[in-house]
C-alpha positions in Angstrom: 0.0 0.0 0.0 2.9 2.4 0.8 4.5 1.7 -2.6 1.2 2.4 -4.5 0.8 5.7 -2.6 4.4 6.7 -3.4 3.9 5.9 -7.1 0.7 7.9 -7.2 2.4 10.9 -5.5 5.3 10.9 -7.9 2.8 10.8 -10.9 1.0 13.8 -9.5 4.3 15.7 -9.1 5.1 14.8 -12.7 1.7 16.1 -13.8 2.2 19.4 -12.0 5.6 19.9 -13.5 4.4 19.1 -17.0 1.7 21.7 -16.6 4.2 24.4 -15.8 6.7 23.4 -18.5 4.4 23.0 -21.4 3.4 26.0 -23.5 0.3 24.1 -24.8 1.1 24.5 -28.4 -0.6 21.1 -29.2 -4.3 20.9 -28.0 -3.7 17.2 -27.3 -1.4 18.2 -24.5 -4.1 20.1 -22.8 -6.5 17.2 -23.2 -4.0 14.9 -21.7 -3.5 17.2 -18.7 -7.2 17.4 -18.1 -7.6 13.6 -18.4 -4.8 13.0 -15.8 -6.2 15.7 -13.5 -9.6 13.9 -13.5 -7.9 10.6 -12.8 -5.9 12.1 -10.1 -9.0 13.3 -8.3 -10.6 9.9 -8.4 -10.0 8.1 -5.1 -10.6 4.7 -6.8 -7.6 5.4 -9.1 -5.3 6.1 -6.1 -6.5 2.8 -4.5 -6.7 0.4 -7.4 -4.8 1.8 -10.4 -1.8 3.8 -9.2 0.6 2.1 -11.7 -1.6 2.9 -14.7 -1.9 6.5 -13.6 1.9 6.7 -13.2 2.3 5.4 -16.8 -0.1 8.1 -18.1 1.8 10.8 -16.2 5.1 9.6 -17.6 3.7 9.7 -21.2 2.6 13.3 -20.6 6.0 14.2 -19.2 7.7 12.8 -22.3 5.3 14.8 -24.6 6.0 18.0 -22.7 9.8 17.4 -22.8 9.7 16.7 -26.5 7.6 19.8 -27.2 10.0 21.9 -25.1 13.0 20.7 -27.0 11.5 21.4 -30.4 10.5 17.9 -31.2 8.3 16.8 -34.1 4.7 17.8 -33.8 3.5 14.3 -34.7 5.7 12.7 -32.0 4.4 15.2 -29.4 0.9 14.6 -30.5 1.2 10.8 -30.3 2.6 11.0 -26.7 -0.1 13.3 -25.6 -2.8 11.1 -27.0 -1.2 8.1 -25.4 -1.2 9.9 -22.0 -4.9 10.7 -22.4 -5.7 7.1 -23.3 -3.6 5.8 -20.3 -5.4 8.2 -18.0 -8.8 6.8 -19.2 -7.4 3.3 -18.9 -6.5 4.1 -15.3 -10.0 5.2 -14.6 -11.5 2.1 -16.2 -9.1 -0.3 -14.4 -9.8 1.5 -11.1 -13.6 1.1 -11.5 -13.3 -2.5 -12.5 -11.0 -3.4 -9.6 -13.3 -1.5 -7.2 -16.3 -3.6 -8.4 -14.3 -6.8 -8.0 -13.2 -5.8 -4.5 -16.9 -5.0 -3.6 -17.9 -8.4 -5.0 -15.2 -10.1 -3.1 -16.2 -8.4 0.1 -19.8 -9.4 -0.5 -18.8 -13.0 -1.1 -16.8 -12.9 2.1 -19.8 -11.6 4.1 -22.0 -14.2 2.5 -19.6 -17.0 3.3 -19.4 -15.7 6.9 -23.2 -15.7 7.2 -23.4 -19.2 5.7 -20.7 -20.4 8.1 -22.5 -18.8 11.0 -25.7 -20.6 10.0 -23.8 -23.9 9.6 -22.3 -23.3 13.1 -25.7 -22.7 14.6 -27.2 -25.8 12.9 -24.2 -27.8 14.2 -24.7 -26.4 17.6 -28.5 -27.3 17.5 -27.7 -30.8 16.3 -25.1 -31.1 19.1 -27.7 -30.1 21.6 -30.1 -32.7 20.3 -27.4 -35.3 20.4 -26.6 -34.3 24.0 -30.2 -34.5 25.0 -30.6 -37.9 23.4 -27.5 -39.1 25.1 -28.7 -37.8 28.4 -32.1 -39.6 27.9 -30.3 -42.9 27.2 -28.1 -42.4 30.2 -31.1 -41.7 32.4 -32.9 -44.8 31.0 -29.8 -46.9 31.6 -29.5 -45.6 35.2 -33.2 -46.5 35.8 -32.6 -50.0 34.4 -29.5 -50.3 36.6 -31.4 -49.2 39.7 -34.5 -51.4 39.0 -34.5 -54.7 41.1 -33.6 -57.7 39.0 -36.4 -60.3 38.5 -35.9 -63.3 40.8 -35.0 -66.5 39.0 -37.2 -69.3 40.3 -35.6 -71.9 38.0 -34.2 -75.0 39.6 -30.4 -75.1 40.1 -28.2 -78.1 39.4 -27.9 -80.6 42.3 -30.1 -78.3 44.5 -32.1 -80.3 47.1 -35.8 -79.4 46.9 -38.7 -79.8 49.3 -42.4 -80.1 48.7 -44.4 -78.0 51.2 -48.2 -77.5 51.4 -49.8 -74.3 50.2 -51.7 -72.6 53.0 -53.6 -70.1 50.9 -53.9 -68.9 47.3 -55.6 -65.6 46.4 -56.4 -64.5 42.9 -55.7 -60.8 42.4 -57.7 -59.0 39.7 -57.9 -55.4 38.6 -59.6 -52.7 40.7 -63.4 -52.6 40.9 -65.3 -50.3 38.5 -68.3 -48.1 39.3 -71.6 -49.1 37.5 -74.6 -46.8 37.5 -78.2 -47.2 36.4 -81.5 -45.3 36.5 -84.6 -46.5 38.2 -88.1 -45.2 38.9 -88.9 -44.0 42.5 -92.3 -43.2 44.0 -92.3 -39.8 45.7 -95.2 -38.6 48.0 -95.8 -35.0 49.2 -98.0 -33.9 52.1 -99.0 -35.9 55.3 -102.2 -36.7 57.1 -100.9 -35.3 60.4 -102.3 -32.5 62.6 -102.6 -29.1 60.8 -100.7 -27.0 63.3 -101.2 -23.6 61.5 -105.0 -24.4 61.3 -105.1 -25.1 65.0 -103.5 -21.7 65.8 -105.8 -19.8 63.5 -108.9 -21.7 64.7 -108.1 -21.0 68.3 -107.8 -17.3 67.8 -111.1 -17.1 65.8 -112.9 -19.3 68.3 -111.8 -17.1 71.2 -113.1 -14.0 69.5 -116.5 -15.5 68.8 -116.8 -16.9 72.4 -116.0 -13.5 73.9 -119.2 -12.2 72.2 -121.4 -14.5 74.3 -122.7 -13.5 77.8 -121.0 -11.3 80.3 -118.7 -11.5 83.3 -117.5 -15.0 84.2 -119.9 -16.5 81.7 -118.2 -14.4 79.0 -114.7 -15.6 80.0 -115.9 -19.2 80.0 -117.4 -18.8 76.6 -114.2 -17.3 75.4 -112.1 -20.2 76.6 -114.6 -22.8 75.1 -114.5 -20.9 71.8 -110.7 -20.9 71.7 -110.5 -24.6 72.4 -113.2 -25.5 70.0 -111.7 -23.3 67.2 -108.3 -24.9 67.7 -109.7 -28.4 67.5 -111.6 -27.5 64.3 -108.6 -25.8 62.8 -106.3 -28.7 63.5 -108.6 -31.1 61.7 -108.9 -28.9 58.6 -107.3 -30.9 55.7 -106.3 -33.7 58.0 -107.9 -36.4 55.9 -106.7 -35.0 52.5 -104.3 -37.3 50.7 -100.8 -36.1 49.8 -99.6 -35.8 46.2 -97.9 -39.0 44.8 -95.7 -39.0 41.7 -92.7 -40.9 40.3 -89.2 -39.7 39.1 -86.0 -41.1 37.7 -83.2 -41.7 40.2 -79.6 -42.7 39.4 -78.1 -45.4 41.5 -74.4 -46.4 41.5 -72.4 -49.2 43.0 -68.9 -50.6 42.9 -68.8 -54.0 41.3 -65.9 -56.4 40.5 -64.8 -56.5 36.9 -64.8 -60.0 35.5 -61.7 -60.7 33.6 -58.3 -62.4 33.6 -56.4 -62.7 36.9 -53.4 -60.4 37.2 -51.5 -62.8 39.5 -51.9 -65.3 42.3 -50.8 -64.4 45.8 -49.6 -67.7 47.3 -48.7 -68.3 51.0 -46.9 -71.4 52.4 -45.0 -72.4 55.5 -41.5 -73.9 55.6 -39.7 -74.8 58.7 -41.9 -72.6 60.9 -41.7 -69.5 58.7 -44.4 -68.1 56.5 -43.4 -67.3 52.9 -45.3 -65.6 50.1 -44.8 -65.7 46.4 -46.7 -64.3 43.4 -47.3 -66.7 40.4 -48.9 -66.2 37.0 -50.9 -69.4 37.2 -52.9 -71.0 40.0 -50.8 -73.2 42.3 -51.5 -76.8 43.3 -51.8 -78.2 46.8 -48.0 -78.1 47.3 -45.1 -76.0 46.1 -41.4 -76.9 45.6 -38.8 -74.9 47.6 -35.1 -75.1 48.3 -33.4 -75.2 51.7 -33.9 -71.5 52.2 -37.7 -71.7 51.5 -37.3 -70.0 48.0 -39.8 -71.4 45.4 -38.5 -73.4 42.5 -40.2 -74.4 39.2 
């Protein structure tokens, strides 16, 4: 980068010197100076085409020197045209290289994003693999912690004893609730004493009795009227029958579920100790055990 900057600076110095030395007798020299001046102001040329710019500046310097020393007009003109063309070439090369650099930077950014996505996918896959490995490890740990199934098979040369079975109980699944609907007779009202009628009858009878006679005879009539009114009120509606109707009532009960037996709970005694074992089939009257009372099949 330092070499390119130095080359470009030298070319600019040559361009400035040629502008001072040339008298501009050939218009092509002026065109060449304008072309190099435009290229020198382009930052892309300084970055991507400093060598091409230096070649254009050198051609212009040769044209100026030849014109100053009285060279042939055609030779000066050809050098000036060459300087202009090289300045235009420097512009074109700088633009092309700038586009290529932009494309390369874009590809780099795209590759970086793709790599980042791949890395994320790999990380996600690694997490899934780790979770699956943990699940398998947990399952293996559970299997390792689970009690091993007891082997009831007969061992070689193992003495066996036949002992009687004291009890055998078939174990089935839990009971289920069964519900049904039945008709039920419902009766409202009762033939008992009409208490509210008795109260009202007593009050009315007392008022009517008080209207009869005077003095003690009036008081006696009041009492008799109250008692009589209470008796009459109590019997009002006593013989009327209550209302009878039927309604649906749901009944439920737990019943055993008929089905296959889950297992048989078998109890037997051996050498004074009670033993229990669970079998998948009903036992007989006796069961074979070894010297420790363990069942054998």
